[in-house]
PDB file of C-alpha atoms in Angstrom:
ATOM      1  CA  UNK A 209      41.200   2.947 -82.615  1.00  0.00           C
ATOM      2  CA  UNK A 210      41.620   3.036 -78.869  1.00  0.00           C
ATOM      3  CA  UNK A 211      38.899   1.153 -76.469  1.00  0.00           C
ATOM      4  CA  UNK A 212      37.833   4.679 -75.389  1.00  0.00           C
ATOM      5  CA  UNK A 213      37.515   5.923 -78.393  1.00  0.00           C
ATOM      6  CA  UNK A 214      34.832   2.906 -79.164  1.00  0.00           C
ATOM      7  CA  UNK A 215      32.782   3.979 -75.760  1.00  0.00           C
ATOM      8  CA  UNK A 216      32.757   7.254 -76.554  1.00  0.00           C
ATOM      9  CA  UNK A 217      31.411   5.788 -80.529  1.00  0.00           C
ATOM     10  CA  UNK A 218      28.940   4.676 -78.518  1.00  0.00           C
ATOM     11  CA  UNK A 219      27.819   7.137 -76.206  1.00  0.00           C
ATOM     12  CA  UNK A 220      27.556   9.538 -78.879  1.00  0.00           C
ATOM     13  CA  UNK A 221      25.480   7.595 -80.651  1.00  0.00           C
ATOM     14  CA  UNK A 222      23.227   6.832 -77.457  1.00  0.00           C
ATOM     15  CA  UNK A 223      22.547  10.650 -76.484  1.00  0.00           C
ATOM     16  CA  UNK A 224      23.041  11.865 -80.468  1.00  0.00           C
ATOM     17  CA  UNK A 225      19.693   9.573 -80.741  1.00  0.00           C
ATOM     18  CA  UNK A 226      17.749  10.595 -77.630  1.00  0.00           C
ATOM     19  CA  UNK A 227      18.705  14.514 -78.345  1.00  0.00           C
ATOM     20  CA  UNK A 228      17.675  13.611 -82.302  1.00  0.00           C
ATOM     21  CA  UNK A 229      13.997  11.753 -81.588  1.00  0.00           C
ATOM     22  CA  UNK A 230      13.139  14.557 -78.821  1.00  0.00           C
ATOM     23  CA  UNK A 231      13.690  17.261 -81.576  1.00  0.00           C
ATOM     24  CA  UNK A 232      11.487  15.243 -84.227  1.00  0.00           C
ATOM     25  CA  UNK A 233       8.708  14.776 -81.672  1.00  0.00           C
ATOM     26  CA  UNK A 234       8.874  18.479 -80.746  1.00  0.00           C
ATOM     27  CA  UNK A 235       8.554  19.281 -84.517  1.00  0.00           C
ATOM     28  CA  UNK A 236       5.667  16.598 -84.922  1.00  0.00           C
ATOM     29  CA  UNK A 237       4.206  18.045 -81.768  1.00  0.00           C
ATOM     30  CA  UNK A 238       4.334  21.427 -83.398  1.00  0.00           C
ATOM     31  CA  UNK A 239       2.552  20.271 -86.703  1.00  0.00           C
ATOM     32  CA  UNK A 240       0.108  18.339 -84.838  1.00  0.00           C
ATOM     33  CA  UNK A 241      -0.829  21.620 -82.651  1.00  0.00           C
ATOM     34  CA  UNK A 242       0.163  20.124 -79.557  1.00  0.00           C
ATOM     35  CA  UNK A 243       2.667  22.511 -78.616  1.00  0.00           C
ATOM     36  CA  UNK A 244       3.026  26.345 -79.755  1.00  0.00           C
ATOM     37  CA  UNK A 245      -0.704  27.327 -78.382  1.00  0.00           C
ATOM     38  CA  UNK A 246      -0.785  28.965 -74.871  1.00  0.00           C
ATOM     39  CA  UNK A 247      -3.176  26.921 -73.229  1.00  0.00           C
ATOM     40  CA  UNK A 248      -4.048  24.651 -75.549  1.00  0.00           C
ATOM     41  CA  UNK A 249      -1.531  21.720 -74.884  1.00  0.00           C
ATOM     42  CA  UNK A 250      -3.700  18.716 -73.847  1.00  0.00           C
TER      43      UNK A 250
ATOM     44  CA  UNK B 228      -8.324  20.590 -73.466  1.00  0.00           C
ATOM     45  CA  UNK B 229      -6.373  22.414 -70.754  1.00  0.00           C
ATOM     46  CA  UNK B 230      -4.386  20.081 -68.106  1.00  0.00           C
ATOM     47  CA  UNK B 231      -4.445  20.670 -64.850  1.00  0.00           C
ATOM     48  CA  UNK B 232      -1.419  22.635 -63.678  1.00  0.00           C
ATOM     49  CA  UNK B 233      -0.094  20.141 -61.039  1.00  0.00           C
ATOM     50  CA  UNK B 234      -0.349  17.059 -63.781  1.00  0.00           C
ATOM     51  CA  UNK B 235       1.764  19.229 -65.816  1.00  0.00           C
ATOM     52  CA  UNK B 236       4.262  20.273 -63.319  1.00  0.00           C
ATOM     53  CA  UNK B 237       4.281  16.293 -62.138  1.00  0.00           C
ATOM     54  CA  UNK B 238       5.574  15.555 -66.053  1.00  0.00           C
ATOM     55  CA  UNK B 239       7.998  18.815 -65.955  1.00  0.00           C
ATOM     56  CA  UNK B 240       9.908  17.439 -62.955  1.00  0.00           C
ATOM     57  CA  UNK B 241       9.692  13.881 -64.215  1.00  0.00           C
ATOM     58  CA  UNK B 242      11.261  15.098 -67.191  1.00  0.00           C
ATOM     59  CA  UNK B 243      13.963  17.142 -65.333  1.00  0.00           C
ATOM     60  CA  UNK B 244      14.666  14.182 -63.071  1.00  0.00           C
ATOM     61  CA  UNK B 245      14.743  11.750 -66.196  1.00  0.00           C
ATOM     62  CA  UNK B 246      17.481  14.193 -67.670  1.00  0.00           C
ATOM     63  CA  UNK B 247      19.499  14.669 -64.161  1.00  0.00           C
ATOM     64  CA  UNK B 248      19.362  10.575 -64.178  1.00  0.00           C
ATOM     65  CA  UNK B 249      21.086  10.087 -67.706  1.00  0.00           C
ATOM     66  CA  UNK B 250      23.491  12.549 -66.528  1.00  0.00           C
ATOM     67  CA  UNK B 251      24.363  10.882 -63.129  1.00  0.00           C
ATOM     68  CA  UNK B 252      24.118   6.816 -65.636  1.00  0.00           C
ATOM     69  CA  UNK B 253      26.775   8.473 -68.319  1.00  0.00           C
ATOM     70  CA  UNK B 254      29.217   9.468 -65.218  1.00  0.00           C
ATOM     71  CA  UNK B 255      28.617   6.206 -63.393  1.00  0.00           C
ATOM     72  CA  UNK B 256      29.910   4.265 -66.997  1.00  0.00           C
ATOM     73  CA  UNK B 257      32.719   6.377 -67.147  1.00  0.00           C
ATOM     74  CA  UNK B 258      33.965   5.884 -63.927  1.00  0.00           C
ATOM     75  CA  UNK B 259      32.686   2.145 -62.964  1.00  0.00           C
ATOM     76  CA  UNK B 260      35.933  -0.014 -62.438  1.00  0.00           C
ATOM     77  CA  UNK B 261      36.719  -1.019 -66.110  1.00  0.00           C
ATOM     78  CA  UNK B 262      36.612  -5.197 -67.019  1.00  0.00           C
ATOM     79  CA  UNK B 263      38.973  -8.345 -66.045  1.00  0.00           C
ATOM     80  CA  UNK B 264      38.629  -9.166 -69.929  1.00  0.00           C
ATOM     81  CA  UNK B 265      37.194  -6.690 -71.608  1.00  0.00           C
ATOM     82  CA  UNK B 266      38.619  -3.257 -70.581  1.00  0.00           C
ATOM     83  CA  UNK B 267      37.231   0.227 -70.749  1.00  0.00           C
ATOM     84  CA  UNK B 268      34.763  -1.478 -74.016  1.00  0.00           C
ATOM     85  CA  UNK B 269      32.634  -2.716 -70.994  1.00  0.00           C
ATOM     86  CA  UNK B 270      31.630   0.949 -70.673  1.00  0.00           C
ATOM     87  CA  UNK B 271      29.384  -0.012 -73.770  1.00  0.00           C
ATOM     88  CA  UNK B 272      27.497  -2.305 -71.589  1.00  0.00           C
ATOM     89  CA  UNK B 273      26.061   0.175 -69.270  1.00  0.00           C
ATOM     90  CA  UNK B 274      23.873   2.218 -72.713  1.00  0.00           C
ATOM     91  CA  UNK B 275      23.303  -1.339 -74.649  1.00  0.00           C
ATOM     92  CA  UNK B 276      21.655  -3.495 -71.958  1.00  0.00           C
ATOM     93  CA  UNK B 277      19.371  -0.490 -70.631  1.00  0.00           C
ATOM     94  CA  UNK B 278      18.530   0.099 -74.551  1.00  0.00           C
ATOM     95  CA  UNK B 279      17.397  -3.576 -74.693  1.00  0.00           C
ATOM     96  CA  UNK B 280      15.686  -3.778 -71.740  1.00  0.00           C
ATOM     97  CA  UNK B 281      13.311  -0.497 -72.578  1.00  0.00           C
ATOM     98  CA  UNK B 282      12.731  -1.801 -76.096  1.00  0.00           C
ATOM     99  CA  UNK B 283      11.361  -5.245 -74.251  1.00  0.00           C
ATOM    100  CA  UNK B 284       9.551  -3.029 -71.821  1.00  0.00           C
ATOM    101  CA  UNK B 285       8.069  -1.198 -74.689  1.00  0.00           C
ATOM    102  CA  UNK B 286       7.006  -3.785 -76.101  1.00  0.00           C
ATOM    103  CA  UNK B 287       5.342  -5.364 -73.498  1.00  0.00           C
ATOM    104  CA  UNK B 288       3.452  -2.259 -72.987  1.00  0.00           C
ATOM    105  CA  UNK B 289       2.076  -2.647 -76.580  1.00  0.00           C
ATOM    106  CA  UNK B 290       1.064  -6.119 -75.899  1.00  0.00           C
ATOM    107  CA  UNK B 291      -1.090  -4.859 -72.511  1.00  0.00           C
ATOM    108  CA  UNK B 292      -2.669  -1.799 -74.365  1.00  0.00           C
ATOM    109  CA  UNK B 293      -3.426  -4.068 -77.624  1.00  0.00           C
ATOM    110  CA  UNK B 294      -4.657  -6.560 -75.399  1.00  0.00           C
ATOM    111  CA  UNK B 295      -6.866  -3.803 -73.197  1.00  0.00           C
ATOM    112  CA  UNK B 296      -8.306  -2.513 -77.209  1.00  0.00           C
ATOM    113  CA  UNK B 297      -9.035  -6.040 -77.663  1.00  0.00           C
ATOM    114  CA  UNK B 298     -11.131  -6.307 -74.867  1.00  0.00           C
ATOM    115  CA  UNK B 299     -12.834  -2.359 -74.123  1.00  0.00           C
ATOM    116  CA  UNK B 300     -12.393  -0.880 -77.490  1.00  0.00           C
ATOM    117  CA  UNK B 301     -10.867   2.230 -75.861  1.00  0.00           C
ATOM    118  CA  UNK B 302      -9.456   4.029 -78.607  1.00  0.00           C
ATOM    119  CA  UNK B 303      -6.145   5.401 -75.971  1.00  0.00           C
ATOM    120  CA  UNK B 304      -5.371   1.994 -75.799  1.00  0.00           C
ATOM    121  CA  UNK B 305      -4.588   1.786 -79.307  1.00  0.00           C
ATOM    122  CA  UNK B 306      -3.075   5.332 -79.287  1.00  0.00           C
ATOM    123  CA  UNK B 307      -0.801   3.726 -76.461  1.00  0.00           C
ATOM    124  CA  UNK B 308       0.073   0.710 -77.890  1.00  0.00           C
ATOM    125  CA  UNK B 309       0.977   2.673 -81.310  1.00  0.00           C
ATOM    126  CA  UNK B 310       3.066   5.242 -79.606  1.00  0.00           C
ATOM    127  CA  UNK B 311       4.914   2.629 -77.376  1.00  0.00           C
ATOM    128  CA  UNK B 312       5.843   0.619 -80.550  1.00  0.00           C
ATOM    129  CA  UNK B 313       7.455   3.662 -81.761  1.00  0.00           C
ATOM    130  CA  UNK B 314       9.449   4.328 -79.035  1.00  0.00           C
ATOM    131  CA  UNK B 315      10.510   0.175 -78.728  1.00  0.00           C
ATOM    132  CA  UNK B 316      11.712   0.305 -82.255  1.00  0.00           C
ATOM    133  CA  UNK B 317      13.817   3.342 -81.679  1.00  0.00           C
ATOM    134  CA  UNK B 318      15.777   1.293 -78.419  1.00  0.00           C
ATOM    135  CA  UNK B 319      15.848  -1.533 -80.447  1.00  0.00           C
ATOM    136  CA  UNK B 320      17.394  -0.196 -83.102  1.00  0.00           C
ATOM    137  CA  UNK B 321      20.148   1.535 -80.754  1.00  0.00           C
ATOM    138  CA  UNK B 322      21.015  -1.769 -78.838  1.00  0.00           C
ATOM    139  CA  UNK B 323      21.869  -3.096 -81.956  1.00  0.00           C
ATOM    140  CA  UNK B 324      23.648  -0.346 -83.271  1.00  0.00           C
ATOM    141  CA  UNK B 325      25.800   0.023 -79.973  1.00  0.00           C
ATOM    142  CA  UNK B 326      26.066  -3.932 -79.646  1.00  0.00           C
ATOM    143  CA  UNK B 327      27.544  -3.878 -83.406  1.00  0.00           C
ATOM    144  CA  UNK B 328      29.974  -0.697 -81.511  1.00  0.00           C
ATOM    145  CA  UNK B 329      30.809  -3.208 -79.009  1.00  0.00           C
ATOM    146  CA  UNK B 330      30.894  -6.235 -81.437  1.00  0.00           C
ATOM    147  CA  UNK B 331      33.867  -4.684 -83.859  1.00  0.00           C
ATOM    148  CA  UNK B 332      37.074  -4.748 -81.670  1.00  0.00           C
ATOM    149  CA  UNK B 333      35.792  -7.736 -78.829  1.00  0.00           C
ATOM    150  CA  UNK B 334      34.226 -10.153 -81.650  1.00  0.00           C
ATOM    151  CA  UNK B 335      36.547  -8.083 -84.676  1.00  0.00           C
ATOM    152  CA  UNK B 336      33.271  -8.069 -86.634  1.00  0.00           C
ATOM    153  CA  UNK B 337      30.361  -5.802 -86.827  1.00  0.00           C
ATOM    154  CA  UNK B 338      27.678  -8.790 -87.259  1.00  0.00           C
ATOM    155  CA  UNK B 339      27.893 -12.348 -87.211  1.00  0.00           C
ATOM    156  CA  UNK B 340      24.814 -14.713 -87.903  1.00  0.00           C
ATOM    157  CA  UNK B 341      24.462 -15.627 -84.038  1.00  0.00           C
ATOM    158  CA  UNK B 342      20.986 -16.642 -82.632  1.00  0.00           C
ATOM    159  CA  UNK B 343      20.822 -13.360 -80.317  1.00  0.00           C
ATOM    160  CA  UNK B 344      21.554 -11.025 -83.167  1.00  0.00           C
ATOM    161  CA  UNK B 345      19.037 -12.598 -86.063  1.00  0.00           C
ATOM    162  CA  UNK B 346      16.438 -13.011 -83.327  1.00  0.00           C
ATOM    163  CA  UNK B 347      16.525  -9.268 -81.983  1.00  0.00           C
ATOM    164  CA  UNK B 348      16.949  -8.265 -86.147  1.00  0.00           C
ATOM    165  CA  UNK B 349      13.485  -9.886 -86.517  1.00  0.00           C
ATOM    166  CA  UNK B 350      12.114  -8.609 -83.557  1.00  0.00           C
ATOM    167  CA  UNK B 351      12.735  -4.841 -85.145  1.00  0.00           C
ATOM    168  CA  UNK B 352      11.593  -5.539 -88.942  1.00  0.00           C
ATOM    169  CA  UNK B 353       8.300  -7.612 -87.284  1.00  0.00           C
ATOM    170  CA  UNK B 354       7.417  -3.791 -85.314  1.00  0.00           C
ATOM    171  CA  UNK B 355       8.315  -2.036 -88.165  1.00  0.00           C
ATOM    172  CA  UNK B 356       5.907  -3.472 -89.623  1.00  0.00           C
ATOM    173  CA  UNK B 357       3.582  -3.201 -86.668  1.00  0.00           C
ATOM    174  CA  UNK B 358       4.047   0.935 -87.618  1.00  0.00           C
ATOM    175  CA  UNK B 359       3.652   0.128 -91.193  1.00  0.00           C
ATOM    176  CA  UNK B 360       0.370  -1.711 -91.126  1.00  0.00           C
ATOM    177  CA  UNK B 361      -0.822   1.344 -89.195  1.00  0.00           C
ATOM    178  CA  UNK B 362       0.262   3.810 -91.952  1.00  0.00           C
ATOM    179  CA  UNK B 363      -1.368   1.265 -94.642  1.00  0.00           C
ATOM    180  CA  UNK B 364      -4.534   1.193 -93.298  1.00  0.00           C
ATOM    181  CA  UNK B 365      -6.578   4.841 -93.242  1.00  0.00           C
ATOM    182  CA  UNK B 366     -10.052   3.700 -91.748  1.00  0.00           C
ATOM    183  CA  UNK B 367      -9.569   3.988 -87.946  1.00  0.00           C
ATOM    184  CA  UNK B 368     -11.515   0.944 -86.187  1.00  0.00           C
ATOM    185  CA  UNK B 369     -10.177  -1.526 -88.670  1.00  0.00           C
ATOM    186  CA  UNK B 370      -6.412   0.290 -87.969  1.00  0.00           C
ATOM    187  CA  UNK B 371      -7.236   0.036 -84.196  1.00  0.00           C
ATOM    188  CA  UNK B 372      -8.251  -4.247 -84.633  1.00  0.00           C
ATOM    189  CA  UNK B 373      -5.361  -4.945 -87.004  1.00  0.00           C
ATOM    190  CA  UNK B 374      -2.925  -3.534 -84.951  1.00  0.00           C
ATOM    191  CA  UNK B 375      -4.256  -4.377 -81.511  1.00  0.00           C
ATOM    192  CA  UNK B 376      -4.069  -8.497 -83.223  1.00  0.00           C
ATOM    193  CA  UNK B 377      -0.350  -7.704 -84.688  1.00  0.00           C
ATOM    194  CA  UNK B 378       0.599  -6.529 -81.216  1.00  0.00           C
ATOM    195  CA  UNK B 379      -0.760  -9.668 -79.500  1.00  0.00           C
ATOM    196  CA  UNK B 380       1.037 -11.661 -81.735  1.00  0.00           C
ATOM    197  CA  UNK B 381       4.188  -9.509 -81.760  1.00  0.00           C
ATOM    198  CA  UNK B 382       5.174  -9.955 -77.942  1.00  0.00           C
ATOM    199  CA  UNK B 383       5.792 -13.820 -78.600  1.00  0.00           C
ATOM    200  CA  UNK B 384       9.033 -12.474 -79.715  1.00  0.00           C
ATOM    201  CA  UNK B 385      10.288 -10.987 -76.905  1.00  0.00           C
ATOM    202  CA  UNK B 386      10.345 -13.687 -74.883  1.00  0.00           C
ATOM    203  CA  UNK B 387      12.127 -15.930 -78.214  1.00  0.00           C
ATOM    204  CA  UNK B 388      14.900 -13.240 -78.302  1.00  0.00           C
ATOM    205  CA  UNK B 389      15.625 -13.123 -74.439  1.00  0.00           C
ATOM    206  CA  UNK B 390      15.823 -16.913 -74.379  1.00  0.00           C
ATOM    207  CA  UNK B 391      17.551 -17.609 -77.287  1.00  0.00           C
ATOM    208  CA  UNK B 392      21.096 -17.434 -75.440  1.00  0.00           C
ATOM    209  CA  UNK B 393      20.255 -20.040 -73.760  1.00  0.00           C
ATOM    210  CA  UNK B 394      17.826 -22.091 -76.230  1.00  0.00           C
ATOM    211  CA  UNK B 395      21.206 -21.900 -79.065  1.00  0.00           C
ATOM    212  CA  UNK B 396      24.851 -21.136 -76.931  1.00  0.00           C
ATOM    213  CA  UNK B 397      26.195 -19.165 -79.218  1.00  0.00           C
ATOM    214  CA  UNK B 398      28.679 -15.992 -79.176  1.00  0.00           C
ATOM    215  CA  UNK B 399      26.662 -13.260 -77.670  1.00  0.00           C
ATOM    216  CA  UNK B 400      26.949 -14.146 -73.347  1.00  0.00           C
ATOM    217  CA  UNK B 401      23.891 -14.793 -71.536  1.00  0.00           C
ATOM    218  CA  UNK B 402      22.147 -12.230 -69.038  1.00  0.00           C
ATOM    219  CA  UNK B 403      23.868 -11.808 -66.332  1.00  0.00           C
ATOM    220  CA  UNK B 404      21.109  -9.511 -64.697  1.00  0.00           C
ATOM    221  CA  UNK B 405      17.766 -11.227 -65.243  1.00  0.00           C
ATOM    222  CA  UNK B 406      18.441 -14.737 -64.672  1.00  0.00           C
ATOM    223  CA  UNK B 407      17.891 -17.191 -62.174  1.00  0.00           C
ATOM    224  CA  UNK B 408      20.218 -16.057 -58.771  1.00  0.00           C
ATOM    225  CA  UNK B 409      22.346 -13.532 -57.522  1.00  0.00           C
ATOM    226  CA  UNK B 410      23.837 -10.885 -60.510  1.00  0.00           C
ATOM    227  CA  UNK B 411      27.499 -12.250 -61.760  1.00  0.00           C
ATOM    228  CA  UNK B 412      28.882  -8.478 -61.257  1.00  0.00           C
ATOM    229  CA  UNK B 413      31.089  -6.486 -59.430  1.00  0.00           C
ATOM    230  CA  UNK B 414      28.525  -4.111 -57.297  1.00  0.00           C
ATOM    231  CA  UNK B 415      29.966  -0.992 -58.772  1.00  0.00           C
ATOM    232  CA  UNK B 416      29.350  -2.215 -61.816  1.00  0.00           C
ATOM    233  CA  UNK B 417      25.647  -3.095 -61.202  1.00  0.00           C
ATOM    234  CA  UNK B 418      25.069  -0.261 -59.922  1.00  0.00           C
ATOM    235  CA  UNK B 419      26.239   1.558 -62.813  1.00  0.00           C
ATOM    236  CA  UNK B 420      23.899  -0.616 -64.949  1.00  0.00           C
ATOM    237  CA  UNK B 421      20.813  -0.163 -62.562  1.00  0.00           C
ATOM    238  CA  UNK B 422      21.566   3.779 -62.415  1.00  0.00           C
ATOM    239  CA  UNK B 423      21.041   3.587 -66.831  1.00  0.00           C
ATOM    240  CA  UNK B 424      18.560   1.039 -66.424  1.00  0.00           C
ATOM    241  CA  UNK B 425      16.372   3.628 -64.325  1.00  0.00           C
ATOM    242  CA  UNK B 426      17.218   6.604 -66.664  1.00  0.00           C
ATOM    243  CA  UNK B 427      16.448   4.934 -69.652  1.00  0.00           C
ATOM    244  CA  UNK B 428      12.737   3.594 -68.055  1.00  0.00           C
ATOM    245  CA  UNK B 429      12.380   7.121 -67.022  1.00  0.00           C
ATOM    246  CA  UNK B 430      13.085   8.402 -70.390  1.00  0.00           C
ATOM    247  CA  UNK B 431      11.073   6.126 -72.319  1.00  0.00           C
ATOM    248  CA  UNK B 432       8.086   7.191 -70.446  1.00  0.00           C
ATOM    249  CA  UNK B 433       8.966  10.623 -70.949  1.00  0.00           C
ATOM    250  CA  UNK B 434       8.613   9.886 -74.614  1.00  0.00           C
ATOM    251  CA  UNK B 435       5.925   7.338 -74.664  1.00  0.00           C
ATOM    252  CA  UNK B 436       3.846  10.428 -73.088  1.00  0.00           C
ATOM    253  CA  UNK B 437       4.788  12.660 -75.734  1.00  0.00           C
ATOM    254  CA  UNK B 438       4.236  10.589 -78.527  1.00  0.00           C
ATOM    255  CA  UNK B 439       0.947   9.452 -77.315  1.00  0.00           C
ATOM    256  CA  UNK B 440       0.330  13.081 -77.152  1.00  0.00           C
ATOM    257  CA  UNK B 441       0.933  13.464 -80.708  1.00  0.00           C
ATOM    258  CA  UNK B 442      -1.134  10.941 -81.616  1.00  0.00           C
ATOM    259  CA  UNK B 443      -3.830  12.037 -79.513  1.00  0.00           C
ATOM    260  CA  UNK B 444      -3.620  15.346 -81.046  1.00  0.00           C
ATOM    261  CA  UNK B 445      -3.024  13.980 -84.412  1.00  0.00           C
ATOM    262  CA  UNK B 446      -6.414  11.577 -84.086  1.00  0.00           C
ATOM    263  CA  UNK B 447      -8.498  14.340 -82.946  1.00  0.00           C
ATOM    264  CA  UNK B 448      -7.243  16.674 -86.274  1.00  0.00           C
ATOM    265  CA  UNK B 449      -8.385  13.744 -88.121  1.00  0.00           C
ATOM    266  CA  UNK B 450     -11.538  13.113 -86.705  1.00  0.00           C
ATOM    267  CA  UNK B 451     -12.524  17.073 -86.957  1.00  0.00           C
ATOM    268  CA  UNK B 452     -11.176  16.841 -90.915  1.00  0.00           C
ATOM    269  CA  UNK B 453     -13.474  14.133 -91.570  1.00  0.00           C
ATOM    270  CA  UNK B 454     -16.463  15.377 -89.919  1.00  0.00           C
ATOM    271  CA  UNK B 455     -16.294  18.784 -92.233  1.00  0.00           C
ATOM    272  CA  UNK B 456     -15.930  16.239 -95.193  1.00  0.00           C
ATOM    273  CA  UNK B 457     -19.067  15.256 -94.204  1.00  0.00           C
ATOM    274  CA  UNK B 458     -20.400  18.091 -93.872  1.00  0.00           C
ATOM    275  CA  UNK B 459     -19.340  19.482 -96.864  1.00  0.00           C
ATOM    276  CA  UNK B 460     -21.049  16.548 -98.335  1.00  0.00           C
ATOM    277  CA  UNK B 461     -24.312  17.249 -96.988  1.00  0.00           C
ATOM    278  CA  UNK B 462     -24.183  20.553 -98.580  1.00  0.00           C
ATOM    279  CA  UNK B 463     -23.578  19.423-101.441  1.00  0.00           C
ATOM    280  CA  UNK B 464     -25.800  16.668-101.562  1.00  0.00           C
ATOM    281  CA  UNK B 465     -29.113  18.730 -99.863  1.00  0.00           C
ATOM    282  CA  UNK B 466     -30.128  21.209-102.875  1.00  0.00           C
ATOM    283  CA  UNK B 467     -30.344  18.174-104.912  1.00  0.00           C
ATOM    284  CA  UNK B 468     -32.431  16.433-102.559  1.00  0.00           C
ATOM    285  CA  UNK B 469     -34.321  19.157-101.804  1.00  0.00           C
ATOM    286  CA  UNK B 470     -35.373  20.098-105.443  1.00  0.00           C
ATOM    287  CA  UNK B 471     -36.671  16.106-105.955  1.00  0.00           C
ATOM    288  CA  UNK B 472     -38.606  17.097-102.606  1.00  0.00           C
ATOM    289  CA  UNK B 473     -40.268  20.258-104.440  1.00  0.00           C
ATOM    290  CA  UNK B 474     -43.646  19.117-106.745  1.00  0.00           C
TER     291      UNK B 474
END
């Protein structure tokens, strides 16, 4: 395995992770009825 | 509760900038000069020490709120602290899965048993459990007290795991951003570092904010549940004493 293919391990795994935990809070954020109501975000 | 438009256009452009700022950090680590020694696996550098540094940050955040619960019992202190811990286990977790990334072809292993690595290992299992006493215990004020004391006593090991390369010289280098003097890099470099370092910040408040607004949302379900227990209770319990009231 190449160096680059090492940093790009790891910047997959960086953004993979942020795009991963935004998704689970917008489904907990669903459930929990803070998003999905017009108006009724708080 | 409705929030004011501008607050809510304030967090939409924060969030746009925050996303615009990871984008401008991932092309400054690809095309910072690579390293004397290390190569193009430097790269790694510029996501793993911003990871770190946000999961300290986080941290410390959950000290200040557990420490503000302590002392004025405000209940969005301990919604804060909670929702901060969250997000510091999360970084912490990823600076030790991309220093393991790093670790396999510059150390040729994916752990070793140095002091940098066991402390920063304990630092993520001691606020896991910080999240896991909060599960365990349902009544809210003595949820809020635990965890406001665990987070006191949690912070002492940030400072443990950022010293310990120097406490115990070991494998893993010491800082060469936050330590007494002028930064040991190339400025292309640091600037490549404090371009993710700012991202990252931004992003974590980004998602302490959500989070917190999950739990805030979360709390207030559970507060409404319990008062129509309650009431439900009452209704139950009134014909009952209302017939003992009857001669």
């Amino acid at each position: 395995m190449n160096a680059w293919m090492w940093v790009g391990a790891g910047f997959a795994a960086t953004y993979g992770t942020f795009v991963g935990y935004v998704l689970t809070l917008r489904a907990r954020a669903r459930r929990a009825g803070v998003v999905g109501e017009r108006g009724g975000s708080r | 509760m409705t929030r004011p438009r501008q607050l809510r256009t304030r967090w939409s452009a924060l969030s746009a900038a925050v996303v615009l700022a990871l984008l401008v950090g991932l092309v400054a680590a690809v095309t910072a000069p690579p390293d004397r020694l290390q190569g193009q696996l430097m790269r790694l550098m510029y996501v793993h020490v911003p990871a770190a540094w946000v999961a300290y940050l986080a941290f410390a955040v959950t000290f200040g709120a557990s420490v503000g619960w302590l002392w004025r019992r405000d209940d969005r202190l301990d919604l804060v602290a909670a929702a901060s811990a969250e997000v510091g286990v999360l970084f912490t977790g990823l600076a030790i899965v991309l220093g393991s990334i790093w670790a396999k072809p510059v150390w040729g292993v994916w752990w070793t048993w140095d002091p940098r690595l066991i402390t920063t290992a304990v630092l993520l299992f001691v606020y896991l459990a910080y999240l896991g006493l909060r599960r365990a215990t349902i009544e809210r004020d003595a949820r809020s007290r635990r965890s406001a004391i665990f987070g006191c006593l949690a912070f002492v090991q940030v400072p443990i795991v950022h010293l310990s390369v120097v406490w115990w010289r070991a494998l893993h280098q010491q800082a060469t951003v936050l330590r007494p003097g002028d930064p040991t890099m190339d400025h292309r470099m640091l600037a490549a570092l404090l371009v993710n370092l700012l991202a990252f910040s931004g992003l974590y408040l980004v998602l302490l904010r959500a989070n917190y607004r999950i739990g805030y949302a979360q709390d207030e379900n559970e507060r409404s549940a319990q008062e129509e227990n309650e009431d439900l209770a009452g209704d139950a319990v009134m014909p009952v004493a209302m017939s003992q009231e009857v001669p």
